Amino acid sequence: MKFTGEASTLPEHEQQAILQMAAEVGVPATFLAAIRIAENGRAGREFGVLSEAADTYDAQCRIAALSIRNNQWRHVLRFREWPVDATGFLSEGFVKFMQSRWAPIGADNDPNGLNANWSRNVFRVYRNSGII
């Protein structure tokens, strides 16, 4: 398998790592890839994981995938609705909820205000990517 759309621009080894981790954890691979693209971090920060020791690509990918899964449940508990829209994709509301936890606007580690674009960028890449 491989990605289509913007997620297909990731190197092949990253695509395969994302696909494998997403399947293992049980989250949409295209959403995990969208976070990777939006964060675009250097080595050891590829997915923007800062809160835990994760200095390898695999550790970054795993924590991001687990965070997606955990935030789906947090979303259900908070809003009493599953975070999937009528088309079967994670909803835009969920992406904004995920942003509030993953890349909050006004965070101390975001001096240039880039987090303000996070949900829009992630949602766009997520909805415009697929798997073949």
PDB file of C-alpha atoms in Angstrom:
ATOM      1  CA  MET A   1       0.000   0.000   0.000  1.00  0.00           C
ATOM      2  CA  LYS A   2       0.975   3.609  -0.444  1.00  0.00           C
ATOM      3  CA  PHE A   3      -0.538   7.053  -0.085  1.00  0.00           C
ATOM      4  CA  THR A   4      -2.128   9.222  -2.723  1.00  0.00           C
ATOM      5  CA  GLY A   5      -2.513  12.991  -2.636  1.00  0.00           C
ATOM      6  CA  GLU A   6      -0.224  15.153  -0.557  1.00  0.00           C
ATOM      7  CA  ALA A   7       0.654  12.271   1.771  1.00  0.00           C
ATOM      8  CA  SER A   8       2.310  10.564  -1.225  1.00  0.00           C
ATOM      9  CA  THR A   9       5.057  13.204  -1.090  1.00  0.00           C
ATOM     10  CA  LEU A  10       6.442  11.632   2.086  1.00  0.00           C
ATOM     11  CA  PRO A  11       9.474   9.378   1.550  1.00  0.00           C
ATOM     12  CA  GLU A  12       8.531   5.737   0.956  1.00  0.00           C
ATOM     13  CA  HIS A  13      10.044   4.527   4.246  1.00  0.00           C
ATOM     14  CA  GLU A  14       7.990   7.114   6.160  1.00  0.00           C
ATOM     15  CA  GLN A  15       4.810   6.121   4.331  1.00  0.00           C
ATOM     16  CA  GLN A  16       5.367   2.479   5.262  1.00  0.00           C
ATOM     17  CA  ALA A  17       6.130   3.336   8.912  1.00  0.00           C
ATOM     18  CA  ILE A  18       2.956   5.448   9.131  1.00  0.00           C
ATOM     19  CA  LEU A  19       0.810   2.772   7.498  1.00  0.00           C
ATOM     20  CA  GLN A  20       2.172   0.111   9.844  1.00  0.00           C
ATOM     21  CA  MET A  21       1.805   2.208  12.999  1.00  0.00           C
ATOM     22  CA  ALA A  22      -1.696   3.363  12.088  1.00  0.00           C
ATOM     23  CA  ALA A  23      -2.784  -0.249  11.551  1.00  0.00           C
ATOM     24  CA  GLU A  24      -1.165  -1.341  14.816  1.00  0.00           C
ATOM     25  CA  VAL A  25      -2.787   1.409  16.896  1.00  0.00           C
ATOM     26  CA  GLY A  26      -6.075   1.546  14.970  1.00  0.00           C
ATOM     27  CA  VAL A  27      -6.153   5.103  13.642  1.00  0.00           C
ATOM     28  CA  PRO A  28      -6.546   6.524  10.118  1.00  0.00           C
ATOM     29  CA  ALA A  29      -3.155   6.430   8.417  1.00  0.00           C
ATOM     30  CA  THR A  30      -4.034   9.486   6.341  1.00  0.00           C
ATOM     31  CA  PHE A  31      -4.640  11.496   9.521  1.00  0.00           C
ATOM     32  CA  LEU A  32      -1.318  10.388  10.998  1.00  0.00           C
ATOM     33  CA  ALA A  33       0.382  11.337   7.715  1.00  0.00           C
ATOM     34  CA  ALA A  34      -1.368  14.724   7.781  1.00  0.00           C
ATOM     35  CA  ILE A  35       0.098  15.435  11.223  1.00  0.00           C
ATOM     36  CA  ARG A  36       3.545  14.478   9.934  1.00  0.00           C
ATOM     37  CA  ILE A  37       3.197  16.875   7.007  1.00  0.00           C
ATOM     38  CA  ALA A  38       1.777  19.734   9.085  1.00  0.00           C
ATOM     39  CA  GLU A  39       4.461  19.415  11.765  1.00  0.00           C
ATOM     40  CA  ASN A  40       7.304  18.843   9.291  1.00  0.00           C
ATOM     41  CA  GLY A  41       9.754  18.541  12.173  1.00  0.00           C
ATOM     42  CA  ARG A  42      13.449  17.831  12.030  1.00  0.00           C
ATOM     43  CA  ALA A  43      14.855  14.413  12.901  1.00  0.00           C
ATOM     44  CA  GLY A  44      13.517  13.372  16.296  1.00  0.00           C
ATOM     45  CA  ARG A  45      10.658  15.890  16.052  1.00  0.00           C
ATOM     46  CA  GLU A  46       8.978  14.730  12.844  1.00  0.00           C
ATOM     47  CA  PHE A  47       5.462  14.662  14.317  1.00  0.00           C
ATOM     48  CA  GLY A  48       5.975  17.526  16.752  1.00  0.00           C
ATOM     49  CA  VAL A  49       6.090  15.358  19.882  1.00  0.00           C
ATOM     50  CA  LEU A  50       7.665  17.502  22.586  1.00  0.00           C
ATOM     51  CA  SER A  51       5.986  16.330  25.785  1.00  0.00           C
ATOM     52  CA  GLU A  52       7.700  12.935  25.939  1.00  0.00           C
ATOM     53  CA  ALA A  53      11.119  11.534  25.150  1.00  0.00           C
ATOM     54  CA  ALA A  54      10.767  10.486  21.534  1.00  0.00           C
ATOM     55  CA  ASP A  55      13.959  11.071  19.621  1.00  0.00           C
ATOM     56  CA  THR A  56      13.389   8.536  16.839  1.00  0.00           C
ATOM     57  CA  TYR A  57      10.966   8.544  13.926  1.00  0.00           C
ATOM     58  CA  ASP A  58       9.246   5.427  15.225  1.00  0.00           C
ATOM     59  CA  ALA A  59       8.802   6.880  18.725  1.00  0.00           C
ATOM     60  CA  GLN A  60       7.407  10.128  17.288  1.00  0.00           C
ATOM     61  CA  CYS A  61       5.037   8.167  15.023  1.00  0.00           C
ATOM     62  CA  ARG A  62       3.860   5.902  17.856  1.00  0.00           C
ATOM     63  CA  ILE A  63       3.112   8.749  20.255  1.00  0.00           C
ATOM     64  CA  ALA A  64       1.265  10.682  17.550  1.00  0.00           C
ATOM     65  CA  ALA A  65      -0.822   7.596  16.680  1.00  0.00           C
ATOM     66  CA  LEU A  66      -1.611   6.893  20.322  1.00  0.00           C
ATOM     67  CA  SER A  67      -2.572  10.544  20.777  1.00  0.00           C
ATOM     68  CA  ILE A  68      -5.013  10.353  17.875  1.00  0.00           C
ATOM     69  CA  ARG A  69      -6.613   7.261  19.397  1.00  0.00           C
ATOM     70  CA  ASN A  70      -6.747   8.741  22.904  1.00  0.00           C
ATOM     71  CA  ASN A  71      -8.165  12.024  21.661  1.00  0.00           C
ATOM     72  CA  GLN A  72     -10.922  10.234  19.777  1.00  0.00           C
ATOM     73  CA  TRP A  73     -12.094   8.830  23.101  1.00  0.00           C
ATOM     74  CA  ARG A  74     -11.657  12.176  24.867  1.00  0.00           C
ATOM     75  CA  HIS A  75     -13.773  13.752  22.128  1.00  0.00           C
ATOM     76  CA  VAL A  76     -16.526  11.173  22.693  1.00  0.00           C
ATOM     77  CA  LEU A  77     -16.468  11.725  26.444  1.00  0.00           C
ATOM     78  CA  ARG A  78     -16.582  15.499  26.100  1.00  0.00           C
ATOM     79  CA  PHE A  79     -19.085  15.904  23.265  1.00  0.00           C
ATOM     80  CA  ARG A  80     -21.018  12.613  23.516  1.00  0.00           C
ATOM     81  CA  GLU A  81     -20.576  11.962  19.803  1.00  0.00           C
ATOM     82  CA  TRP A  82     -18.209   9.889  17.732  1.00  0.00           C
ATOM     83  CA  PRO A  83     -15.681  12.127  15.929  1.00  0.00           C
ATOM     84  CA  VAL A  84     -16.593  10.867  12.462  1.00  0.00           C
ATOM     85  CA  ASP A  85     -18.703  12.851  10.006  1.00  0.00           C
ATOM     86  CA  ALA A  86     -21.343  11.599   7.563  1.00  0.00           C
ATOM     87  CA  THR A  87     -18.685  10.857   4.925  1.00  0.00           C
ATOM     88  CA  GLY A  88     -16.823   8.493   7.253  1.00  0.00           C
ATOM     89  CA  PHE A  89     -13.880  10.806   7.834  1.00  0.00           C
ATOM     90  CA  LEU A  90     -12.771  12.228  11.145  1.00  0.00           C
ATOM     91  CA  SER A  91     -14.765  15.426  11.479  1.00  0.00           C
ATOM     92  CA  GLU A  92     -13.436  18.947  11.216  1.00  0.00           C
ATOM     93  CA  GLY A  93     -14.640  19.391  14.804  1.00  0.00           C
ATOM     94  CA  PHE A  94     -12.407  16.527  15.898  1.00  0.00           C
ATOM     95  CA  VAL A  95      -9.421  18.045  14.088  1.00  0.00           C
ATOM     96  CA  LYS A  96      -9.997  21.311  15.967  1.00  0.00           C
ATOM     97  CA  PHE A  97     -10.338  19.363  19.226  1.00  0.00           C
ATOM     98  CA  MET A  98      -7.085  17.543  18.470  1.00  0.00           C
ATOM     99  CA  GLN A  99      -5.410  20.882  17.794  1.00  0.00           C
ATOM    100  CA  SER A 100      -6.484  22.216  21.185  1.00  0.00           C
ATOM    101  CA  ARG A 101      -4.482  19.420  22.789  1.00  0.00           C
ATOM    102  CA  TRP A 102      -1.683  18.810  20.259  1.00  0.00           C
ATOM    103  CA  ALA A 103      -0.899  22.285  18.929  1.00  0.00           C
ATOM    104  CA  PRO A 104      -2.804  24.815  21.035  1.00  0.00           C
ATOM    105  CA  ILE A 105      -2.974  28.396  19.838  1.00  0.00           C
ATOM    106  CA  GLY A 106      -0.893  30.640  22.073  1.00  0.00           C
ATOM    107  CA  ALA A 107       1.376  27.837  23.346  1.00  0.00           C
ATOM    108  CA  ASP A 108       4.677  28.961  24.816  1.00  0.00           C
ATOM    109  CA  ASN A 109       6.590  26.813  22.310  1.00  0.00           C
ATOM    110  CA  ASP A 110       4.893  28.545  19.355  1.00  0.00           C
ATOM    111  CA  PRO A 111       6.382  32.063  19.352  1.00  0.00           C
ATOM    112  CA  ASN A 112       5.526  32.661  15.674  1.00  0.00           C
ATOM    113  CA  GLY A 113       1.862  31.664  16.002  1.00  0.00           C
ATOM    114  CA  LEU A 114       2.065  28.778  13.517  1.00  0.00           C
ATOM    115  CA  ASN A 115      -0.355  26.658  15.556  1.00  0.00           C
ATOM    116  CA  ALA A 116      -3.163  28.913  14.329  1.00  0.00           C
ATOM    117  CA  ASN A 117      -2.871  27.116  10.957  1.00  0.00           C
ATOM    118  CA  TRP A 118      -2.557  23.568  12.322  1.00  0.00           C
ATOM    119  CA  SER A 119      -6.155  22.338  12.110  1.00  0.00           C
ATOM    120  CA  ARG A 120      -6.721  23.845   8.661  1.00  0.00           C
ATOM    121  CA  ASN A 121      -3.496  22.308   7.318  1.00  0.00           C
ATOM    122  CA  VAL A 122      -4.078  18.893   8.896  1.00  0.00           C
ATOM    123  CA  PHE A 123      -7.707  18.752   7.756  1.00  0.00           C
ATOM    124  CA  ARG A 124      -6.776  19.712   4.176  1.00  0.00           C
ATOM    125  CA  VAL A 125      -4.014  17.113   3.873  1.00  0.00           C
ATOM    126  CA  TYR A 126      -6.148  14.459   5.589  1.00  0.00           C
ATOM    127  CA  ARG A 127      -9.156  14.963   3.305  1.00  0.00           C
ATOM    128  CA  ASN A 128      -7.020  15.179   0.151  1.00  0.00           C
ATOM    129  CA  SER A 129      -4.970  12.044   0.775  1.00  0.00           C
ATOM    130  CA  GLY A 130      -5.855   8.430   0.343  1.00  0.00           C
ATOM    131  CA  ILE A 131      -4.385   4.937   0.257  1.00  0.00           C
ATOM    132  CA  ILE A 132      -4.037   2.625  -2.718  1.00  0.00           C
TER     133      ILE A 132
END
